[in-house]
XYZ file of C-alpha atoms in Angstrom:
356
model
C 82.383 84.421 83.535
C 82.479 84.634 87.597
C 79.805 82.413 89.291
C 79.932 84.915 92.337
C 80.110 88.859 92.590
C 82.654 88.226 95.198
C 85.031 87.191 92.328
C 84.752 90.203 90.163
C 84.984 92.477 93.463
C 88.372 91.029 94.548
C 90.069 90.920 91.242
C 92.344 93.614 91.067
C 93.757 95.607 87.970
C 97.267 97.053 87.015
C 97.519 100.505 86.022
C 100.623 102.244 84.843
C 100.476 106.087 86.152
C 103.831 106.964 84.532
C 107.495 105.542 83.775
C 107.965 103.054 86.703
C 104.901 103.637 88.589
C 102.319 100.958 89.108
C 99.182 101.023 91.039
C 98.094 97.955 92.128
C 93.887 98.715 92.605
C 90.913 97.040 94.444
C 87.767 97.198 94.611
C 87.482 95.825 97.999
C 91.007 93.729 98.746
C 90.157 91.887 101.795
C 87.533 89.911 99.561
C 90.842 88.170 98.208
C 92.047 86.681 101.277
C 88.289 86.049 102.678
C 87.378 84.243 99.785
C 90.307 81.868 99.629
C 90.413 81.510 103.919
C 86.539 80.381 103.653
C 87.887 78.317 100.840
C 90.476 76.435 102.469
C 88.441 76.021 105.554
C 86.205 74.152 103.557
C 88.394 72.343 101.630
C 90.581 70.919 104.720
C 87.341 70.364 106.249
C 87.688 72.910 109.323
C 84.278 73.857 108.380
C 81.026 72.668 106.659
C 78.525 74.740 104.963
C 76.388 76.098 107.360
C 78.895 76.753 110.197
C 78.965 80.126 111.614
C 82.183 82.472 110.738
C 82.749 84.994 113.518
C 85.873 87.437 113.156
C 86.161 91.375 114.435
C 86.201 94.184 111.715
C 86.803 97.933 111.386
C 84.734 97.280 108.079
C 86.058 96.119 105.569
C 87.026 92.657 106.392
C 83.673 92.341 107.333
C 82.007 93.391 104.202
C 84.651 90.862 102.749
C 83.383 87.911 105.025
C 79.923 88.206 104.341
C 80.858 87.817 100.879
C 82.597 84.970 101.140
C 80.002 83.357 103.362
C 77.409 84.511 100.836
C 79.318 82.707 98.051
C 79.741 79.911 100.133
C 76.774 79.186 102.265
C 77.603 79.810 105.750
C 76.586 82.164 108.515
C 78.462 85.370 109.471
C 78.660 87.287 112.509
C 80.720 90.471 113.335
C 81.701 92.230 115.838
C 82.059 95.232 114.481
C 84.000 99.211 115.429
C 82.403 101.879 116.008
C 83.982 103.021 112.600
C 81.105 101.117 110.597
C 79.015 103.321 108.785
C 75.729 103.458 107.931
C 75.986 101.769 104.086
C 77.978 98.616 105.396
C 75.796 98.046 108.299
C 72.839 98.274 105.867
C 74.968 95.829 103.077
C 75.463 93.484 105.842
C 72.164 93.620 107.189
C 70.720 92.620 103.584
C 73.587 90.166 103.245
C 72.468 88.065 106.580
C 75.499 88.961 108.542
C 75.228 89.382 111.747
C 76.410 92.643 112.885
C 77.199 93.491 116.666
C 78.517 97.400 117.061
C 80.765 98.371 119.843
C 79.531 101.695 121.427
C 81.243 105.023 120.415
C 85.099 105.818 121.669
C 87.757 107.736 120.389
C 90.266 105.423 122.260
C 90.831 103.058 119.222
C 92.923 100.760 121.584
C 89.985 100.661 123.572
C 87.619 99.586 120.613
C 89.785 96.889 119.547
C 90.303 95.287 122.906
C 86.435 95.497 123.300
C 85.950 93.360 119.900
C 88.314 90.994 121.229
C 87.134 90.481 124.557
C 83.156 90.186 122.911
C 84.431 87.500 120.028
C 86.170 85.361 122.902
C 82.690 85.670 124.952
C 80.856 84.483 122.028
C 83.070 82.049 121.190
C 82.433 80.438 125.079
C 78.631 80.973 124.429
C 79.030 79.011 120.877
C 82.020 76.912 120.666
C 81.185 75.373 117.549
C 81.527 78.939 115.478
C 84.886 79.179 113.853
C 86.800 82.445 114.776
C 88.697 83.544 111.309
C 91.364 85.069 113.227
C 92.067 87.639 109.937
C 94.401 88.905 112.395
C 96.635 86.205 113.323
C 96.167 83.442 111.380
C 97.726 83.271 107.790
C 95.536 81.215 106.072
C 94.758 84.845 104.435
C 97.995 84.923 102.763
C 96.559 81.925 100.885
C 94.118 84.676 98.171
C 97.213 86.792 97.201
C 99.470 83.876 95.134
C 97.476 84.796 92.238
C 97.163 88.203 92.409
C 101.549 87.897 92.756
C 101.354 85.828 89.630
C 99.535 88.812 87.691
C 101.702 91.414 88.812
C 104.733 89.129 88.141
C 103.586 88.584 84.289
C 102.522 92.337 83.903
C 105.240 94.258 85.363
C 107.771 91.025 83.420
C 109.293 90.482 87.031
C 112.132 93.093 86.940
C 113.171 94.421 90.063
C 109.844 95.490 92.031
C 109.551 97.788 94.982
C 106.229 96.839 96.929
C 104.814 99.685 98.766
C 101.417 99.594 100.950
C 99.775 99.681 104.232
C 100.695 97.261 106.548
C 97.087 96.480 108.083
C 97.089 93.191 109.290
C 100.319 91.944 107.132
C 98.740 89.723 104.692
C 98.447 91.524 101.955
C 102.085 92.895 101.894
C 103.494 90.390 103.639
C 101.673 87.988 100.923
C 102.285 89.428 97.655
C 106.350 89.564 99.108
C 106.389 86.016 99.782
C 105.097 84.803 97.007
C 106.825 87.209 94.419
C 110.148 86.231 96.303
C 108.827 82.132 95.623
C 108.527 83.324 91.571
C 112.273 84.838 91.921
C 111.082 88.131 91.617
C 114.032 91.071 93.119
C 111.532 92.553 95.445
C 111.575 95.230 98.207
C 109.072 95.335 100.524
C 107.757 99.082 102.080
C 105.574 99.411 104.600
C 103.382 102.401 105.236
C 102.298 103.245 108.509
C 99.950 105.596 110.614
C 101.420 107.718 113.743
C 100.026 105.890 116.802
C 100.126 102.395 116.131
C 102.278 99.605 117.458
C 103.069 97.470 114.589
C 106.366 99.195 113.675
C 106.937 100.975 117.154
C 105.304 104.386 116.555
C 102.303 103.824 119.586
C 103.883 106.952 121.539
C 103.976 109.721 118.446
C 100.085 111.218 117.950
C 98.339 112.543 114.744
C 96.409 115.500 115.925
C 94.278 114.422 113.013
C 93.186 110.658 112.539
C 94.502 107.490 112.667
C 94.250 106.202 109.338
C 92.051 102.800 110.088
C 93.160 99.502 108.546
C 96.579 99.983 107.904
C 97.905 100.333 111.965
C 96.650 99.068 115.111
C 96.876 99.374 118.931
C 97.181 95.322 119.372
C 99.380 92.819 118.247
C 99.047 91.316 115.142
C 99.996 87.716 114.459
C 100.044 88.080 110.640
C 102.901 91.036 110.556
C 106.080 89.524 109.532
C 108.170 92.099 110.430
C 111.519 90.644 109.021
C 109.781 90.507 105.326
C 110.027 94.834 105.623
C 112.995 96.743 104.152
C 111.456 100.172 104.641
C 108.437 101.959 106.779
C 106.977 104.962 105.912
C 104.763 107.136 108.755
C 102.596 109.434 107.453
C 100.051 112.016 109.256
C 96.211 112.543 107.493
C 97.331 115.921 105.740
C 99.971 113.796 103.625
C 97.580 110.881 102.822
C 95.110 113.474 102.029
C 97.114 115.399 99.986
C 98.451 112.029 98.116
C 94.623 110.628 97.952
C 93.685 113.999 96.070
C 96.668 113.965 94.188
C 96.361 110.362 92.823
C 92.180 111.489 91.576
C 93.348 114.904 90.100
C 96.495 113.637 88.265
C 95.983 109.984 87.447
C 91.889 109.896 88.208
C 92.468 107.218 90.690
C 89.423 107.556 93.300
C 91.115 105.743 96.433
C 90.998 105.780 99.955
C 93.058 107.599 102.814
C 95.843 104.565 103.011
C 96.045 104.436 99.279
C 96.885 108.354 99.262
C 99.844 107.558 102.119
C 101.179 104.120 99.810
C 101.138 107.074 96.663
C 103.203 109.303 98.255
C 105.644 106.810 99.818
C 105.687 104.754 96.198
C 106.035 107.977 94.439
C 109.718 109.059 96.677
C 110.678 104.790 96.659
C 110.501 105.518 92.710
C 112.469 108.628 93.119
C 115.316 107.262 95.517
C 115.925 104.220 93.022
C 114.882 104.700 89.181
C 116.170 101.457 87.984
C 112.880 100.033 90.122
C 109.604 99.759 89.210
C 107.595 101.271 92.148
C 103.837 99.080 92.743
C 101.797 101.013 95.623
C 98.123 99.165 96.884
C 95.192 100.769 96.481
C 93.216 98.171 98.839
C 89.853 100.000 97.850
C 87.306 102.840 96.412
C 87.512 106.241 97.664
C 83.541 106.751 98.190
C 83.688 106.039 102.469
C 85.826 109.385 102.177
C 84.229 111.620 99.869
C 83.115 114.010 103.297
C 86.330 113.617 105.402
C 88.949 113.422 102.320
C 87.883 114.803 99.301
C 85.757 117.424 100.068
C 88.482 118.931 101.512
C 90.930 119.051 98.810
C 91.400 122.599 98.978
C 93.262 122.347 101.931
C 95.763 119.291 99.853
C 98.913 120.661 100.252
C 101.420 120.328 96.793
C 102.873 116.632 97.089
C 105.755 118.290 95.231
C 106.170 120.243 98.542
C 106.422 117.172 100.971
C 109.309 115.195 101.602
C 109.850 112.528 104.457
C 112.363 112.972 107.072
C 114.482 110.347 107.387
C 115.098 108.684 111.034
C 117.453 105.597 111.980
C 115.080 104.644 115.226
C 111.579 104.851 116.118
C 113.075 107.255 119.127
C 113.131 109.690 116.142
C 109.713 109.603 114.633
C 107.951 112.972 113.847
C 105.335 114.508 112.169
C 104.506 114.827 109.397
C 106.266 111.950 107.326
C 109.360 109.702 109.003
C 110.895 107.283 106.806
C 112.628 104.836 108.038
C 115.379 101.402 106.619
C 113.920 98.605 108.614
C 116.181 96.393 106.851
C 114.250 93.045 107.924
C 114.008 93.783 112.196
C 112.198 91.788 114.270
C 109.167 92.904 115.866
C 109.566 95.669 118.678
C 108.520 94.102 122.083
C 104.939 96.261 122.196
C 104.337 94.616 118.671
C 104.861 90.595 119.698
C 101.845 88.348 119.959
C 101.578 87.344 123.412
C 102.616 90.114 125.162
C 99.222 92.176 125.147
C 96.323 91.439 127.689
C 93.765 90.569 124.959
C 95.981 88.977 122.239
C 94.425 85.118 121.444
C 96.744 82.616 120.617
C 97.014 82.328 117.171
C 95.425 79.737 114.808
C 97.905 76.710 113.738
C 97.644 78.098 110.073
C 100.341 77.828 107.142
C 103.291 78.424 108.483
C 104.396 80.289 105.735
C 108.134 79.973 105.315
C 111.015 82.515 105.838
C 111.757 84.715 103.023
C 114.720 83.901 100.983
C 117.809 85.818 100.725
């Protein structure tokens, strides 16, 4: 029995959608790596109940820290995006978190800088808060050992090809380190939005939407670029089509990046059969039941789509670019340190290199 809701909400289940297809499903992911950063914290003695935990969130990683601080006594504050609806503001409110909302843009660079810049203010107004750096600091690698153990004794750790959105790198970056520690023959694929710097695509727009939480306009500390074999960019229409795909064929109710992760998982599967494709489905579908699935008449056939395959990021194209990363290092847009608002990052883990 779980002493805490945010235990049952992180725990993730397994489910086999056909021969060699795996989804790997969450309620709400982030709670994984929130619960076991606030964990750790307290453990090591960075922080004491009580303490304030401050971090910027497009949602979701806030939802997840208030949960964690919930379970674990302490105060949360957020500086939220604009993106935050209505039902998570009113979750948080009830929660005690502390919510502060940037104003309105359509420039997500621009929202993101703004958190920034406000968390580092705060942070001079109240230096005793602790900034949880979700972003940078890899302390949130630390929740996903155990959910690599359960996929390592469900799937019987054969040869695995790990597909889902990049985000902030821990959760991919995570579950391939430590199914790599358990000997596990693993591929790592990355999905991607156009318009985000991670993986060098900041110069190719989706007339559409940037799918949030799985790119970004900043740096990101936690992206271990060499741990990627493959990326995968994919416009809204394809992640729509694959979200509405994934509820009408396997009744999977997922969000946006879980639709792009399906598609990509569903051609890795296709390009090598001896593998068994696992795709993340970091949470419910319900934010995008008005900007997803009420438009699945417009879903195109996923039968119909196929990526086009590019050797640089010169190449990159709508709709769907598919690219061997084959382990690069970071383009220069993508490195820590090289951005006007990137913080230094936290002295964390230091999670070791892969192993070839």
């Amino acid at each position: 029995m779980d002493d805490h809701i945010s235990e049952a909400v992180g725990r993730p289940d397994l489910i086999r959608l056909d021969d060699g297809l795996v989804c790997l499903r969450f309620e709400t992911m982030k709670v994984v790596s929130a619960l076991a950063a606030v964990r750790h914290l307290l453990d090591t003695g960075a922080v004491r109940r009580g303490d304030t935990l401050i971090d910027s969130s497009s949602g979701i990683y806030a939802y997840a820290l208030a949960l964690a601080c919930h379970r674990h006594g302490m105060r949360c504050h957020i500086v939220g995006s604009t993106t935050v609806d209505h039902t998570l503001r009113t979750q948080l409110d009830v929660l005690g978190a502390h919510l502060e909302q940037m104003p309105p843009s359509s420039d997500l660079k621009l929202d993101q800088s703004r958190r920034v810049a406000r968390v580092q203010e705060i942070l001079r107004a109240h230096p005793d808060y602790h900034w949880m750096r979700q972003y940078h600091d890899d302390i949130h690698y630390l929740g996903y050992e155990a959910v690599a153990e359960q996929i390592h004794d469900q799937t019987g750790g054969g040869p695995l090809t790990l597909v889902g959105g990049v985000g902030s790198g821990a959760s991919t970056g995570a579950l391939a380190h430590y199914l790599d520690k358990r000997s596990v023959d693993v591929r790592l694929v990355g999905v991607q939005p156009y318009g985000s710097v991670t993986f060098g695509s900041e110069h190719v727009a989706d007339p559409e939407i940037i799918i949030a939480g799985i790119g970004s306009s900043i740096p990101f500390g936690n992206v271990r670029h060499d741990l990627y074999d493959t990326l995968h960019w994919l416009a809204f229409d394809g992640a729509l089509a694959g979200s509405v795909d994934l509820l009408r064929r396997h009744a999977v109710f997922a969000g946006l990046s879980t639709g792009a992760a399906y598609l990509a998982a569903r051609w890795e599967r296709r390009e090598e059969p001896g593998r068994t494709a696992l795709f993340i489905a970091a949470d419910t579908g319900h934010r995008y039941v008005d900007t997803v699935f009420a438009r699945h008449g417009e879903a195109s056939r996923i039968e119909d789509l196929a990526p086009r395959q590019v050797r640089g990021t010169d190449e990159l194209a709508l709709p769907w670019s598919r690219m061997d990363w084959n382990g690069s290092s970071a383009p220069v847009e993508a490195v820590l340190g090289q951005g006007r608002h990137d913080p230094t990052p936290a002295a964390g883990l230091d999670v070791p290199q892969r192993s070839s």
